[in-house]
Coordinates of C-alpha atoms in Angstrom, one line a residue:
M1 CA 79.9 62.1 120.3
T2 CA 82.2 65.5 121.6
T3 CA 81.7 67.9 123.3
T4 CA 82.4 72.1 123.7
G5 CA 81.9 75.0 125.2
L6 CA 80.8 78.5 123.9
G7 CA 83.7 80.6 124.6
S8 CA 82.8 82.9 127.5
V9 CA 83.9 81.7 130.2
P10 CA 84.0 83.6 134.2
G11 CA 87.6 85.6 135.6
D12 CA 90.3 86.6 134.7
D13 CA 92.8 84.0 134.4
I14 CA 93.6 83.1 130.7
R15 CA 96.4 80.7 131.6
E16 CA 93.7 79.0 134.4
W17 CA 91.1 78.6 131.9
M18 CA 93.2 77.6 128.7
R19 CA 94.9 74.4 130.4
A20 CA 91.5 74.1 131.4
V21 CA 89.5 73.8 128.3
L22 CA 92.1 71.6 127.2
E23 CA 91.6 69.2 129.7
L24 CA 87.6 69.2 130.1
V25 CA 86.1 69.2 126.9
D26 CA 87.0 67.2 123.2
L27 CA 86.7 70.1 121.1
P28 CA 89.7 73.2 123.2
F29 CA 88.7 76.2 122.0
L30 CA 90.2 80.0 122.7
P31 CA 88.8 81.1 126.0
E32 CA 86.7 84.5 125.9
L33 CA 87.1 86.7 129.7
P34 CA 84.5 89.4 129.4
A35 CA 85.4 90.4 133.0
R36 CA 88.7 91.6 131.9
P37 CA 88.9 95.0 129.9
Y38 CA 88.4 94.4 125.9
G39 CA 87.8 91.2 127.0
D40 CA 84.0 91.0 125.5
M41 CA 82.7 89.3 122.5
I42 CA 82.5 92.7 120.8
S43 CA 86.4 94.2 121.7
R44 CA 87.4 90.4 120.2
S45 CA 86.2 90.9 117.2
I46 CA 87.3 94.7 116.8
A47 CA 90.8 93.5 117.3
V48 CA 90.7 91.6 114.1
L49 CA 89.4 94.4 112.3
T50 CA 92.5 95.4 110.2
E51 CA 90.8 97.7 107.3
L52 CA 89.1 100.0 109.9
A53 CA 89.4 101.5 112.9
A54 CA 87.3 102.0 115.5
D55 CA 87.5 104.2 119.1
L56 CA 85.7 103.0 122.2
Q57 CA 82.5 105.3 123.6
P58 CA 80.8 105.5 126.5
V59 CA 78.1 103.8 124.7
G60 CA 80.5 101.5 122.9
W61 CA 82.4 100.7 120.1
R62 CA 82.6 103.1 117.3
L63 CA 84.0 103.1 113.8
T64 CA 86.5 106.2 113.6
G65 CA 88.1 105.3 109.2
G66 CA 90.1 102.3 107.8
G67 CA 93.4 100.7 107.7
D68 CA 95.5 100.5 111.2
A69 CA 97.2 104.2 111.0
R70 CA 93.8 105.5 112.9
A71 CA 93.3 102.4 115.5
S72 CA 92.5 104.0 118.2
L73 CA 94.7 103.5 121.6
D74 CA 90.9 101.8 122.3
Q75 CA 91.4 99.2 119.5
R76 CA 94.6 98.6 120.0
R77 CA 94.9 97.5 123.1
A78 CA 92.0 95.0 122.1
R79 CA 94.8 94.0 119.3
A80 CA 96.8 93.7 122.7
L81 CA 94.6 90.9 124.3
L82 CA 94.0 89.2 121.4
Q83 CA 98.0 88.3 120.3
E84 CA 98.0 87.5 124.2
D85 CA 95.3 85.3 124.3
L86 CA 97.1 83.4 121.4
D87 CA 100.4 83.7 122.4
V88 CA 99.4 81.8 125.6
L89 CA 97.5 79.3 123.8
E90 CA 100.4 79.0 121.6
E91 CA 102.4 77.6 125.0
Y92 CA 99.7 75.8 126.3
A93 CA 98.6 74.4 122.9
N94 CA 102.1 73.5 121.4
G95 CA 102.0 69.9 120.0
Y96 CA 98.2 69.6 119.9
Q97 CA 96.3 67.5 117.3
G98 CA 92.9 68.1 116.5
Q99 CA 90.0 70.4 115.8
L100 CA 90.6 74.0 118.0
K101 CA 87.6 76.9 118.2
V102 CA 87.7 80.1 117.5
Q103 CA 85.3 82.5 118.1
V104 CA 84.2 86.1 117.2
T105 CA 80.9 88.5 116.9
G106 CA 79.4 87.5 113.5
P107 CA 78.0 90.5 111.2
W108 CA 74.6 90.9 111.8
T109 CA 75.5 90.6 115.4
L110 CA 78.3 92.9 115.5
A111 CA 76.3 95.9 112.8
A112 CA 73.6 96.2 115.6
A113 CA 76.2 96.5 118.6
V114 CA 78.4 99.1 116.6
E115 CA 78.1 102.6 115.4
R116 CA 79.2 104.2 112.6
P117 CA 81.1 107.7 112.2
R118 CA 78.0 110.2 112.3
G119 CA 76.6 108.5 115.2
D120 CA 73.4 105.2 114.1
K121 CA 74.6 102.0 114.4
V122 CA 75.7 100.6 110.9
L123 CA 72.7 98.7 111.0
A124 CA 71.1 101.8 109.1
D125 CA 73.4 102.1 106.3
H126 CA 73.4 98.8 103.9
G127 CA 76.3 100.1 102.4
A128 CA 78.4 100.7 105.9
R129 CA 76.7 97.0 107.2
R130 CA 78.3 95.7 104.0
D131 CA 81.8 97.3 104.6
L132 CA 82.3 95.9 108.3
A133 CA 81.8 92.5 107.2
Q134 CA 83.8 92.5 104.5
A135 CA 86.2 93.8 106.5
L136 CA 85.1 91.5 109.3
A137 CA 85.7 88.2 106.7
Y138 CA 89.1 89.8 105.9
G139 CA 90.5 89.9 109.4
V140 CA 88.9 86.4 110.2
E141 CA 90.7 84.7 107.8
Q142 CA 94.2 86.6 109.3
H143 CA 92.6 85.7 112.3
L144 CA 92.6 82.1 112.0
A145 CA 95.9 81.5 109.7
D146 CA 97.9 82.8 112.8
V147 CA 96.4 80.5 114.3
R148 CA 96.8 78.2 112.4
K149 CA 100.5 78.7 112.9
R150 CA 100.4 79.0 115.6
V151 CA 99.1 75.6 116.5
P152 CA 99.7 73.6 113.0
G153 CA 98.1 70.8 114.2
A154 CA 94.7 72.1 115.0
E155 CA 92.2 71.6 112.6
V156 CA 90.6 75.0 113.2
V157 CA 86.8 75.4 113.5
L158 CA 85.3 79.3 113.2
Q159 CA 82.0 79.9 115.7
L160 CA 80.6 83.2 114.1
D161 CA 78.0 84.6 117.5
E162 CA 74.6 85.8 116.0
P163 CA 72.7 86.4 119.5
G164 CA 71.4 89.6 118.1
L165 CA 70.1 88.4 114.2
P166 CA 66.7 87.6 116.0
A167 CA 66.2 91.1 116.8
V168 CA 67.5 92.2 113.6
L169 CA 65.2 89.7 111.4
A170 CA 62.2 91.5 113.7
G171 CA 62.8 95.0 113.1
A172 CA 63.5 95.0 116.8
V173 CA 66.5 96.5 117.6
P174 CA 66.4 100.8 118.5
T175 CA 67.3 103.6 117.0
A176 CA 70.0 105.9 118.8
S177 CA 67.6 108.0 120.3
G178 CA 65.5 105.1 121.3
W179 CA 62.2 106.7 120.1
S180 CA 61.9 103.6 117.3
K181 CA 63.7 100.6 115.5
H182 CA 66.0 100.4 112.8
R183 CA 63.9 98.4 109.4
S184 CA 64.0 94.8 109.7
V185 CA 66.2 92.4 107.5
D186 CA 64.9 89.4 105.4
G187 CA 66.3 86.1 105.0
P188 CA 67.7 86.8 102.0
G189 CA 69.9 89.8 103.3
A190 CA 70.9 88.2 106.0
V191 CA 72.2 85.1 104.1
E192 CA 74.4 87.4 101.6
L193 CA 76.3 88.8 104.7
L194 CA 76.8 85.2 106.5
S195 CA 78.0 84.2 102.8
L196 CA 80.8 86.2 103.2
F197 CA 82.2 83.5 106.0
P198 CA 84.0 80.2 105.0
P199 CA 81.6 77.8 106.6
S200 CA 81.3 77.9 110.5
V201 CA 79.0 77.2 113.7
V202 CA 76.7 79.7 113.5
H203 CA 76.0 80.3 117.8
C204 CA 72.9 82.0 118.9
C205 CA 71.1 81.2 122.2
A206 CA 68.4 83.8 121.5
A207 CA 65.1 82.3 121.6
R208 CA 63.8 81.9 117.9
P209 CA 67.3 81.0 116.5
P210 CA 67.1 81.8 112.8
I211 CA 68.1 77.9 111.4
E212 CA 67.0 78.5 108.3
V213 CA 69.1 81.6 107.4
F214 CA 72.5 79.5 108.7
T215 CA 72.2 76.6 106.8
K216 CA 71.2 78.8 103.5
S217 CA 74.5 80.1 104.9
G218 CA 76.3 77.3 104.1
A219 CA 77.0 76.6 107.9
N220 CA 78.2 73.5 108.2
G221 CA 78.0 73.6 112.7
I222 CA 74.6 75.8 114.4
A223 CA 74.8 75.8 118.2
V224 CA 71.4 76.4 119.9
D225 CA 70.5 76.6 124.0
V226 CA 68.0 73.4 123.9
S227 CA 65.5 74.7 126.3
L228 CA 64.8 77.9 123.5
L229 CA 63.8 76.5 120.9
N230 CA 60.0 76.1 120.2
N231 CA 58.0 73.3 117.4
A232 CA 59.6 75.2 114.5
A233 CA 62.5 75.6 115.6
W234 CA 63.4 72.0 116.2
D235 CA 61.2 71.3 112.7
Q236 CA 65.1 73.5 111.2
V237 CA 67.2 71.4 113.9
A238 CA 65.9 68.4 111.7
A239 CA 65.7 69.0 108.5
A240 CA 69.3 70.7 109.8
A241 CA 70.8 67.3 111.0
E242 CA 69.5 64.8 108.1
A243 CA 71.6 67.7 106.2
G244 CA 74.3 66.6 108.0
I245 CA 74.9 70.0 109.5
K246 CA 76.7 69.3 113.0
I247 CA 74.1 70.0 115.4
Y248 CA 75.5 71.8 119.0
A249 CA 73.4 71.2 121.6
G250 CA 73.2 73.5 124.7
V251 CA 71.4 72.0 127.4
V252 CA 73.5 72.5 130.7
P253 CA 72.1 75.5 132.4
T254 CA 74.9 78.5 132.4
T255 CA 73.5 79.8 136.3
G256 CA 71.6 78.6 138.8
A257 CA 71.6 74.6 139.9
I258 CA 74.0 72.5 138.3
P259 CA 71.7 69.0 136.6
R260 CA 72.4 65.5 136.9
P261 CA 72.9 64.1 133.5
E262 CA 70.2 62.6 133.3
Q263 CA 68.3 65.5 133.9
A264 CA 70.1 67.9 130.9
A265 CA 70.6 64.8 128.7
R266 CA 66.6 63.9 128.7
P267 CA 65.5 67.2 126.6
L268 CA 67.4 66.2 123.6
V269 CA 66.5 62.9 123.9
R270 CA 62.6 63.1 124.2
R271 CA 62.5 65.5 120.9
W272 CA 64.9 63.9 118.9
R273 CA 63.1 60.6 119.4
E274 CA 59.9 62.6 119.0
L275 CA 60.9 64.1 115.8
G276 CA 61.8 60.5 114.5
L277 CA 65.1 61.5 113.8
D278 CA 67.8 58.8 112.8
P279 CA 69.9 58.0 116.6
E280 CA 72.8 57.5 114.5
L281 CA 72.4 61.0 114.1
L282 CA 72.3 61.9 117.4
K283 CA 75.7 60.1 118.1
Q284 CA 77.4 63.1 116.0
V285 CA 76.0 66.2 119.0
V286 CA 78.4 68.1 120.2
I287 CA 76.9 68.3 123.4
T288 CA 78.0 72.1 125.2
P289 CA 76.2 74.4 127.7
A290 CA 72.7 76.3 126.7
C291 CA 75.3 79.6 126.1
G292 CA 78.4 81.4 127.0
L293 CA 79.5 80.6 130.9
A294 CA 80.6 84.3 131.3
A295 CA 77.9 84.8 134.1
A296 CA 78.5 81.2 136.0
P297 CA 79.3 82.8 139.5
S298 CA 82.8 82.0 139.6
P299 CA 85.3 79.7 137.7
A300 CA 84.9 76.4 139.2
D301 CA 81.7 76.8 139.0
A302 CA 82.5 77.0 135.6
R303 CA 84.2 74.4 135.1
A304 CA 82.0 71.7 136.6
R305 CA 79.3 72.7 134.2
L306 CA 81.8 72.1 131.5
K307 CA 83.1 68.9 133.3
L308 CA 79.1 67.2 133.3
L309 CA 79.6 67.5 129.5
R310 CA 81.0 64.0 129.2
D311 CA 79.0 62.6 131.1
I312 CA 75.8 64.0 129.1
V313 CA 77.2 62.4 126.0
D314 CA 77.0 58.4 127.9
V315 CA 73.7 59.4 128.6
V316 CA 73.0 60.1 125.6
G317 CA 75.0 57.2 123.2
E318 CA 73.2 55.0 125.4
A319 CA 69.5 56.3 124.5
A320 CA 71.4 56.1 121.1
S321 CA 72.1 52.9 121.1
E322 CA 68.4 52.2 122.4

């Protein structure tokens, strides 16, 4: 069993966090520090868009056209911050061998967050959201190539963050006016855009994560908040695990009291047994926090939650061997 974090962490010191993730988890990841200007998940994805230009408005990011030449000052700043983070990664991961995870906002969450040039979300326009997804997929390809170049010994793992997809599927994303909702997207439509990306870990810590959509899109890993899963979702988790898809089980809350290892592991182990799943599959689960740790009260608190993950692995491993 292995441990990892899901991306975001509190504070503004990328060097401190790069050292921490290389020490505290088995699958290190490029930290996201949304407390910094242009450090949030949407800005980071805007930074990898090389085929589309965008600027930052009071309501959020808005597409303005195509190509680097038209990139706004805000988009250039987002790109500069990402490059600085990659410089730190290259420095601290010098000689690193093994898996290394990077996170990018998925196409549906991005389409629900970013506006078209003439207003309203990209989500409202079928052609625009496909263009955005294709540009994002191309930018991600370049981003992953850059990471591999900087850390030659790394096996780079891509994580697509899709916290907004349940709302997209349910037709619950508000329009610009706020008086209505964008039309819902069906499952096959959601699969189509996710399939543009290489096999990845798809992360959704919202309630009712569309696990079946993720598996049909070719995901090789699914990251969920265990505490939010209902019976139907657990059935989909079971099907995914039996199909060989790696489960990233979020078992440590991101705020509040830090649980004991046994307390954190209990819901996962109990449901695994109730579903009659092979204990050997439980040993392949990746143990994570419930979601990103940006809301943790301090960097020290977030580090304590990451440190706890390995103790939980021991508890789950013992339970799987019983």
